[in-house]
Short mmCIF file of C-alpha atoms in Angstrom, two decimals:
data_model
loop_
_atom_site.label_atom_id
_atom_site.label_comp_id
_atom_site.label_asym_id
_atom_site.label_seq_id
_atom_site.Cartn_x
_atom_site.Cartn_y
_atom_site.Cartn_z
CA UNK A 58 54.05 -93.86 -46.09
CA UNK A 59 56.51 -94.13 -43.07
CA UNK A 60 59.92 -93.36 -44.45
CA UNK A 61 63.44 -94.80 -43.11
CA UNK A 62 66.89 -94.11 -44.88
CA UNK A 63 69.52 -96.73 -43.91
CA UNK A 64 72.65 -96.24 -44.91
CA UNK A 65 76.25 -95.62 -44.40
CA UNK A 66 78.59 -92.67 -44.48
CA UNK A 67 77.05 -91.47 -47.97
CA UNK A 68 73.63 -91.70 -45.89
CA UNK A 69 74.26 -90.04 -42.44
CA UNK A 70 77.02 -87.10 -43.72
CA UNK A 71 79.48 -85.18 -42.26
CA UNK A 72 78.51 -81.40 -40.52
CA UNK A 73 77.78 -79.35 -42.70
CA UNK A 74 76.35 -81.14 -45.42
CA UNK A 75 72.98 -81.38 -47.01
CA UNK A 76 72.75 -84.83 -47.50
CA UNK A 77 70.95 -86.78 -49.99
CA UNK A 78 68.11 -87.38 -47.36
CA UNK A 79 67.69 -83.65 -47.20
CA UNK A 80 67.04 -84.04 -50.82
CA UNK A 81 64.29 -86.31 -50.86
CA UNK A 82 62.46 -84.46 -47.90
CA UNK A 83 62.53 -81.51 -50.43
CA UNK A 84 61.40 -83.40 -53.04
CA UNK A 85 58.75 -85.41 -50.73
CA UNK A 86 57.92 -81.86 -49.66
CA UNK A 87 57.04 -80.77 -53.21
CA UNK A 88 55.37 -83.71 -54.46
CA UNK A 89 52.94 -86.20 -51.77
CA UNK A 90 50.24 -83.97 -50.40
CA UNK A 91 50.95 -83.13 -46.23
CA UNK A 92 50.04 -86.04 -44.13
CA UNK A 93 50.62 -88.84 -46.65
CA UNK A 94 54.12 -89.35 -45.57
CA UNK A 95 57.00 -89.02 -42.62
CA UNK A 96 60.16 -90.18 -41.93
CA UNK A 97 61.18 -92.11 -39.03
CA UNK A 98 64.27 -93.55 -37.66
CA UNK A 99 66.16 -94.20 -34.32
CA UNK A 100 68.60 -91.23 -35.06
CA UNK A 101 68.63 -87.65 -36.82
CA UNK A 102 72.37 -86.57 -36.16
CA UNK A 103 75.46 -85.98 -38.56
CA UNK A 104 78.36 -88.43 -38.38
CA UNK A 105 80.17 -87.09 -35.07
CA UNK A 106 76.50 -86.46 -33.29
CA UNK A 107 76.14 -83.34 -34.11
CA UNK A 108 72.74 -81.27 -35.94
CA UNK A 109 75.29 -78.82 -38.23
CA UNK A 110 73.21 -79.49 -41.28
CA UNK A 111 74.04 -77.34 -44.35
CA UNK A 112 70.28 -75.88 -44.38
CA UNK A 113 68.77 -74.85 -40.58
CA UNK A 114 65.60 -75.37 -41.88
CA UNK A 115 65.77 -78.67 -42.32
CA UNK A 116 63.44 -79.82 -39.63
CA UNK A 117 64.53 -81.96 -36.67
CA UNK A 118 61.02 -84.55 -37.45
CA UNK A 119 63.08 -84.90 -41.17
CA UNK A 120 66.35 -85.52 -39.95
CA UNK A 121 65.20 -89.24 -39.02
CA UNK A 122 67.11 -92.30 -40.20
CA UNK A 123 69.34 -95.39 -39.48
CA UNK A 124 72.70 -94.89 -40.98
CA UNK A 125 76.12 -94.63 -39.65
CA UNK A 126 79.77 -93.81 -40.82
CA UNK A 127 81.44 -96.95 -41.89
CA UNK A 128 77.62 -99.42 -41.64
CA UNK A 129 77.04 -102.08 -44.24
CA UNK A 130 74.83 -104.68 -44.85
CA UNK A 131 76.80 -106.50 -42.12
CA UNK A 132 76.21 -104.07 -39.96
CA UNK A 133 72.88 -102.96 -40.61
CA UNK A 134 70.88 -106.63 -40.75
CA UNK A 135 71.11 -106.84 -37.09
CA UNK A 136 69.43 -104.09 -36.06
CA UNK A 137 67.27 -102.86 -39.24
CA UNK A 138 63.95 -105.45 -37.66
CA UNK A 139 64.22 -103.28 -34.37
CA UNK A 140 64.18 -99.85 -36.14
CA UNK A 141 61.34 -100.65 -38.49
CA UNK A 142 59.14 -102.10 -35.23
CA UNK A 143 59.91 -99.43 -32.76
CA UNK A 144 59.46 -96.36 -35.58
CA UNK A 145 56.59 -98.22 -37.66
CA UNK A 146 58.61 -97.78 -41.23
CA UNK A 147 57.16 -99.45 -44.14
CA UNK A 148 58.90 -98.25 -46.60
CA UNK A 149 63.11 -98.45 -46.53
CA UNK A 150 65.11 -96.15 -48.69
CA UNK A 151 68.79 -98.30 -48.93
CA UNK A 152 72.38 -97.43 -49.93
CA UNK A 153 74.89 -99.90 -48.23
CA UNK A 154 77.56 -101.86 -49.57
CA UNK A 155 80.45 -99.83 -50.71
CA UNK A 156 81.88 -100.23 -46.96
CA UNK A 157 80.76 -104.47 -47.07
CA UNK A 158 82.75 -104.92 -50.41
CA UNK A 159 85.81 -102.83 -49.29
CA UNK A 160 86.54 -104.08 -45.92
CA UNK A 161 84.41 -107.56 -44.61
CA UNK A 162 83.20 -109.47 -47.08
CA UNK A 163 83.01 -110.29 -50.82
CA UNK A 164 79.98 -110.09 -53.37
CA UNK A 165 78.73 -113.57 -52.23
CA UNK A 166 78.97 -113.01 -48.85
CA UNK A 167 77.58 -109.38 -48.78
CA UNK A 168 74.64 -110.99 -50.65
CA UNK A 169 74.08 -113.02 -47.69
CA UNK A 170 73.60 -110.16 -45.89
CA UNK A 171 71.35 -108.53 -47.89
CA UNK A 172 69.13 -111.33 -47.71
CA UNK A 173 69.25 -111.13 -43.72
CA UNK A 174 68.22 -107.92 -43.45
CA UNK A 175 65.36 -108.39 -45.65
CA UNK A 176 64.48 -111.36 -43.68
CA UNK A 177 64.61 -109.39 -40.72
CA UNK A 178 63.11 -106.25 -41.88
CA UNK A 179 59.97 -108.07 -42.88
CA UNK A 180 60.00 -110.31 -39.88
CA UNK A 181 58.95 -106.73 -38.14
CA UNK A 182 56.42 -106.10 -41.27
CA UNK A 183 55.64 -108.52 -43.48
CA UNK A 184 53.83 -105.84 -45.81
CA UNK A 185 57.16 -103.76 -45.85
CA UNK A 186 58.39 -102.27 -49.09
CA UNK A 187 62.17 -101.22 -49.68
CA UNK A 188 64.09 -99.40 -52.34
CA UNK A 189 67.83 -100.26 -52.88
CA UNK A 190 70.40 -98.23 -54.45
CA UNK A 191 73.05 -100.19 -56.58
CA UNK A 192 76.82 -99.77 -54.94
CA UNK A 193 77.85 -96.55 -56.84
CA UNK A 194 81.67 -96.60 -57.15
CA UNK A 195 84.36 -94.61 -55.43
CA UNK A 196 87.62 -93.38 -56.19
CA UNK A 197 89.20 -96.75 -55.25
CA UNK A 198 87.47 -98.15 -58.37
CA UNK A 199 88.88 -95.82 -60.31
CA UNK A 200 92.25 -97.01 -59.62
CA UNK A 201 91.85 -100.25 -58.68
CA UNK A 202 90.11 -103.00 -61.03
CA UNK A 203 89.65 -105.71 -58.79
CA UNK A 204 87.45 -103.67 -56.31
CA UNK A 205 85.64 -102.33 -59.66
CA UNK A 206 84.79 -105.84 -60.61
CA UNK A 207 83.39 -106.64 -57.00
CA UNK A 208 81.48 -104.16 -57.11
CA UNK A 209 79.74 -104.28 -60.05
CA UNK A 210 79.46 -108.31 -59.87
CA UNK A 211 77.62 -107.57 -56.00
CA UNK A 212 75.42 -105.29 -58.43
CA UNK A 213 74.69 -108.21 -60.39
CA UNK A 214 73.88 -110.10 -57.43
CA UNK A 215 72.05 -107.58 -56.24
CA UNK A 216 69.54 -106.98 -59.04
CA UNK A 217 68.75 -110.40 -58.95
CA UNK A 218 68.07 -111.07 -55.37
CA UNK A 219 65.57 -107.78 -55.52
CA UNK A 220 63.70 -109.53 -58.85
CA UNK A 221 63.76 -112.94 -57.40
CA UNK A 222 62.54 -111.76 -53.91
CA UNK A 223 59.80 -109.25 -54.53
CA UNK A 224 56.29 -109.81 -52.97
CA UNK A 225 53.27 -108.97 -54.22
CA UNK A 226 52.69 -107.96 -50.07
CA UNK A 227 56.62 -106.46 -49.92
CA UNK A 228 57.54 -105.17 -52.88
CA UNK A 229 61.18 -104.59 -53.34
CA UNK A 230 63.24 -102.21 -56.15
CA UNK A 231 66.22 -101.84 -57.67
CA UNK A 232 66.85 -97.97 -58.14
CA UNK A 233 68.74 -97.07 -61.06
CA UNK A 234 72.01 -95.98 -60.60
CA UNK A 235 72.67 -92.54 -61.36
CA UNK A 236 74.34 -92.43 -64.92
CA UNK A 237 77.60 -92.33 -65.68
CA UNK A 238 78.45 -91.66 -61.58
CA UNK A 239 81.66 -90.37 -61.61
CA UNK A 240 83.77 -89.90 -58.46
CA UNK A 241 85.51 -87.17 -59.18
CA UNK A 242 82.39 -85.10 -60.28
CA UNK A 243 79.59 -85.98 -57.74
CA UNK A 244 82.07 -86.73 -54.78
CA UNK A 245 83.43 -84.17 -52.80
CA UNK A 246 86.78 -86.60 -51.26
CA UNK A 247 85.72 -89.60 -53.99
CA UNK A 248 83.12 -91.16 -51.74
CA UNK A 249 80.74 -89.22 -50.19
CA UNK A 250 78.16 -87.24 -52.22
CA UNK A 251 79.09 -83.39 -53.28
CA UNK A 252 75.71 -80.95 -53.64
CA UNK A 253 75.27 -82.79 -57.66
CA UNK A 254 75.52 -86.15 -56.21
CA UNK A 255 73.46 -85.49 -53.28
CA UNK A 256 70.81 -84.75 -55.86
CA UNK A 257 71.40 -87.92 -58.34
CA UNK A 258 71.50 -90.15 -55.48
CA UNK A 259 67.88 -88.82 -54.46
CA UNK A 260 66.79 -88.49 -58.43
CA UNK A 261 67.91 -92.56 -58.16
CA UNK A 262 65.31 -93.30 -55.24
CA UNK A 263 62.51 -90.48 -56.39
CA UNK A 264 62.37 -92.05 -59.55
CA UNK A 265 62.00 -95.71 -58.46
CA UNK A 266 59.26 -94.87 -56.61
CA UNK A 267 57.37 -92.64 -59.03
CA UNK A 268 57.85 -94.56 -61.79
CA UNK A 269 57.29 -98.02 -60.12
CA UNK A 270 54.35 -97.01 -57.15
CA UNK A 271 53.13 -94.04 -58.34
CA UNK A 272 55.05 -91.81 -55.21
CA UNK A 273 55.39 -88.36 -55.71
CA UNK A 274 56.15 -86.55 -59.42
CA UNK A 275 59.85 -86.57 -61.26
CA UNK A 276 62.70 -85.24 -59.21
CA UNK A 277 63.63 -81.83 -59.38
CA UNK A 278 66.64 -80.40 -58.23
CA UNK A 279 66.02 -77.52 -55.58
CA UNK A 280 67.94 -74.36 -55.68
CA UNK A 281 70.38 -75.29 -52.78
#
C-alpha cells in the first residue's frame, strides 16, 4: 500500500504542528506489519517550506504528501494524475473542499471537480483506491448559515458521487465524519485541526479503511 495525503491547509499544517498525517503514520506504524505500506508524495514540508514539525522524530520518508495552504478540489485535479504516476500511490487519503465551497465555486460545481480528479487520478492507475473525508465545518459555519448549508449539501453530493462511482478495480470511500466536529473544540483558530482534531480526523480515515479493507486495527490515540 503506497500512501498519498492530498489536502489543503488542514492537510499540510503550519510549523510546529503534528498534523493529522503524523497521526496516521503512528497509527500505520502500530498496526500494518513493516514493509506493507509507505507514503509517497511530491512534497514533505509545513505550509511556509519549512520541516518544524511538532515531533523530530517524525521521519523525513513520512512527511510525504500533496497538500497545500489554501488547495481544493480545483486546485488539486490538475495535478493529482502526475503525483500518483511519478510517486506510484494507489491508495489517496482526501480532505479538500472547505477552501472550494468558501472561495471558487459552489456544491455543484465543486462536484465537478471532484469528479476530475478522480478521472485523472485513475487515468495514472486505473486500480487506484481513495478515501475521502466529508467537508468538516469551520467557524464560518458556525456563524453563517448559508455557508453551513453548502457545505453540508456538497456532503450530500459528495456521498453520492463516492457510492455511484466505486469500482470493483478502484474502490472509493466515504470516511465518516468525526462526530459532532465542533470548531471551537478540535480547531485551534476554527479551521485547522488542534492535537484532538488531529486525532479524529485520522480516527475518520483509520476507520474507513479497517472497517471497509481490512487496513490496519481501530485507531488509537498516541500519547502526543
Amino acid at each position: 500500500m503506497r500512501v498519498l495525503f492530498v489536502g489543503d491547509s488542514m492537510t499540510i499544517g503550519a510549523p510546529g504542528a503534528h498534523t493529522w498525517r503524523y497521526r496516521m503514520w503512528q497509527h500505520l506504524t502500530r498496526t500494518v506489519p513493516d514493509g506493507g505500506w509507505s507514503i509517497v508524495g511530491p512534497r514533505t514540508a509545513l505550509h511556509g517550506g519549512g520541516d518544524g514539525y511538532a515531533d523530530p522524530r517524525f521521519p523525513p520518508h513520512a512527511r510525504a504528501h500533496l497538500a497545500e495552504w489554501g488547495a481544493g478540489w480545483v486546485h488539486m485535479a490538475p495535478v493529482v494524475e502526475e503525483a500518483v504516476a511519478a510517486h506510484g500511490a494507489d491508495t489517496l487519503l482526501v480532505s479538500l473542499g472547505l477552501i472550494d465551497l468558501g472561495f471558487y465555486t459552489d456544491p455543484a460545481q465543486t462536484l465537478e471537480n471532484v469528479e476530475l480528479f478522480l478521472t485523472r487520478a485513475r487515468a495514472a492507475d486505473p486500480a487506484l483506491r481513495a478515501v475521502l473525508l466529508p467537508v468538516l465545518p469551520n467557524i464560518r459555519a458556525v456563524t453563517d448559515a448559508g455557508f453551513a448549508a453548502a457545505c453540508a449539501h456538497f456532503n450530500t453530493l459528495l456521498a453520492k458521487a463516492v457510492a455511484e462511482r466505486s469500482e470493483p478495480r478502484s474502490p472509493l470511500l466515504l470516511a465518516s465524519a468525526p462526530q459532532d466536529w465542533c470548531p471551537r473544540r478540535d480547531t485551534y483558530d476554527g479551521t485547522h485541526p488542534s492535537a484532538a482534531g488531529e486525532h479524529r480526523m485520522a480516527a475518520a480515515f483509520a476507520e474507513a479503511l479497517h472497517q471497509a479493507w481490512g487496513v490496519g486495527g481501530r485507531y488509537r490515540a498516541g500519547a502526543a
